[in-house]
Amino acid sequence: MKRMRALTPVSVAVLSSALLAAGAQAAPLPLTPLPEARAQTPRQTLVPQPKRAEFPNGTLPLGGLGVRVVGSAPELAWAVRDLRAEWKTRLGAELQGGAAGKPGIVIGTLADQELAAKAKAAGLDNAAAEGYALWVDSSGAYIVGADGKGAYAGAQTLRQLLTPAGVRFAKISDSPGLRDRVAMIYLDQYSAQVNDRLIPMLAALKYNAVLIMSNYVQWDTAKAGGFAHPGGASKAEARRVAELARSYGLEPIPLIETLSHAGWMFYGGKNLNLKQDPESQNLWAYDTLNPDTYSKVILPVLSEAVELFRPTRVHIGHDEVRSRDRFPARENGKALGFEKLYVDDVVKLHDHLKSLNVATMIWHDSAFADSVIATLPAQLPKDIQVAYWNYTSGTGTDLLGKIAAMGFPVLGASWLDAGNPEGQAKVAAKTRALGMIQTRWTGYFGNPSIWDGQAEQGVPFVRAASAFWNPDAPVVAGAEGIFRDLYQPAAYRAAAGSAVNLKSLVTRSLSDDDEKGWILKGPDIDLRNLGTGVKRLGAYSFDVQGAVMLRGSRPAAKDLPERATVELGRKADALAFLHTTGWPAATPREVIGRYEVAYADGTTLALPLEYGRHIRAWTDTLPSSMIPAPGFSGQTRDGLNVAVPVLEWTNPKPGVVIKSVTLVSEGKNANPTLIGLTLIGDRP
């Protein structure tokens, strides 16, 4: 006789729901009232970490607190602007002007003898360039910069001491470990909506320059030649971004990729006679032996860039020159050889920029490759700044020192791998490099992906900023949350609500002692460290009782139910879902399930769950989207890093009772799993 399989808790719930559909509504699940269902609170750690910091007990009250500057450096006005923005955003309050003789915030530099004496009396050394002394006590808050830039850096630290109750007492002496701290940004048709957030964020993290990808700016030269890309930023937007960057203490460094990555000059099928390889389908490199390359395209564009950005230096690219096209490919080029073609091109561009009083920067790889390093670098002008990119943690860093030893000003360049910016910054400091560049490769027209799509390239801005300012500082913890908060800052306030007890719907326990819980892999690879009960995870609180795991294509999830209904019978301003999947999806943005929100008025709204955008596997710790907020992060017993994010959904019908929320699985590799549900602003 075939044995009947016992119904899981979700099967029972779904069956009960179906039986009750024709009669009385199922009873709502138990709720735990929470005065802080969602609470945005100040960070306790400073980023970047100062070189020397003490935090005595105490808080400077906000009542009557004002700000005043001593001196006329423009950075002092910027500091006041940023502090006032912080007060407005975080507290919804105005930071007024201060008066001498009253407790307040005073910002100045060592140029003022009285402030210099106060800093000395406080025992704080801040004489290094961009250095500052900062102290907060019952008499007020003081920022004394070694120069204007130092005072501005100090203001970014003071912003992080703000709490709803006042400004935390502190005693800080600080200065940067690296001179140039550069972050890479893009210009495209989405520039304003991204750069207007990104630039203030980078300033708050104490970067002092931006490398601006500018290939596709709609240059006059490109318009006249018919190769201006419609997705490129206008010159007016490029100029605006450059001025915005300057107003936040960030030097604009345009990057115009030349010699290689030169597809921009062939857009629309133009200039094809200038491509280096006549048989190329990649449109990668240009012909250095055709005078039209320079007279009609390259030099006029560089001149426009100098006029527009007013830079002190321009990055001309020159990386991966031989990675796609044959180089050289034409017979006249083969007769001269790669080194001659490369050097002549660099020198031509360098000399043109030098005539405009602008320095030149290049990537290192083509000029300092093993095959040419013994001969090619010696032919380049020694004032060329070399950006040494290395995107793997802990490897190849000796070359940075070799380039410096050859007499070139050198910067390191890092990307997103764990330990990569941190390790490179240490080497840069040791070799006395000019500084570091945090690169970003999100695509020429993919600016919005820094928030939604490739956010894993935004999070390293936080880690790199800390390492570039203080190479000896530990790796930043919680960088994902810091990036999210700085890019899209929220007020310091709490919202009441209620946590739903999902115990009756649980299909899998978070711990797996007998290979019958979580993903059936045993105790070394389960989610036990998340714990159970009412708990705060990130900015949200949940009542965690286990996992409402639904069906998936994996053998360990095939027998689970395809849906689970949470009966509510409440109004709410928003819903917060603590959720994940047991396994990753096959492709990004794949719809792996949905929430169905049923209202008492008979209407239903569906919330599709796109993998990576709204939900991701517990083992998928690189956030591609900032739409979900950080929730739980930890490790399994065998040391695997894991994370469970929170998706907050704003209810478009807050005045209508939510009858129920049903989680539905598409049965794919990534199976939706609800661990916690909290109602924000709920009411009967």
Coordinates of C-alpha atoms in Angstrom, one line a residue, residues 67-85 95 105-112 115 126 131-133 142-156 158-159 246-249:
V67 CA 28.0 77.2 13.1
R68 CA 30.5 79.9 12.3
V69 CA 33.7 80.0 10.3
V70 CA 37.0 81.8 11.0
G71 CA 38.7 82.6 7.8
S72 CA 37.9 83.1 4.1
A73 CA 39.1 79.8 2.5
P74 CA 36.3 78.5 0.1
E75 CA 36.4 75.1 1.7
L76 CA 35.1 76.6 5.0
A77 CA 31.9 77.6 3.2
W78 CA 31.6 74.1 1.7
A79 CA 32.0 72.6 5.2
V80 CA 29.1 74.7 6.5
R81 CA 27.0 73.7 3.4
D82 CA 27.6 70.0 4.1
L83 CA 26.9 70.3 7.8
R84 CA 23.7 72.1 7.2
A85 CA 22.6 69.4 4.7
L95 CA 21.7 74.5 11.6
I105 CA 30.6 74.7 15.9
V106 CA 33.7 76.6 14.9
I107 CA 35.5 75.9 11.7
G108 CA 38.8 77.4 10.7
T109 CA 42.5 76.8 10.0
L110 CA 45.9 77.1 11.5
A111 CA 46.1 80.5 9.8
D112 CA 44.1 81.8 12.7
L115 CA 42.4 78.5 16.8
N126 CA 47.3 68.6 12.4
G131 CA 45.2 67.4 8.1
Y132 CA 42.8 68.6 10.8
A133 CA 42.2 68.6 14.5
Y142 CA 36.0 72.8 16.9
I143 CA 37.5 71.9 13.5
V144 CA 40.9 73.3 12.8
G145 CA 42.4 72.4 9.5
A146 CA 46.1 72.6 8.6
D147 CA 44.6 74.2 5.5
G148 CA 41.2 74.7 3.9
K149 CA 41.1 71.2 2.6
G150 CA 41.9 69.9 6.0
A151 CA 39.0 71.9 7.6
Y152 CA 36.7 70.4 4.9
A153 CA 37.9 66.9 5.7
G154 CA 37.2 67.6 9.4
A155 CA 33.7 68.6 8.6
Q156 CA 33.1 65.2 7.0
L158 CA 31.9 65.8 12.3
R159 CA 28.9 64.9 10.2
R246 CA 35.2 71.2 -7.7
S247 CA 32.6 72.6 -5.3
Y248 CA 33.0 69.4 -3.2
G249 CA 36.7 69.5 -3.2

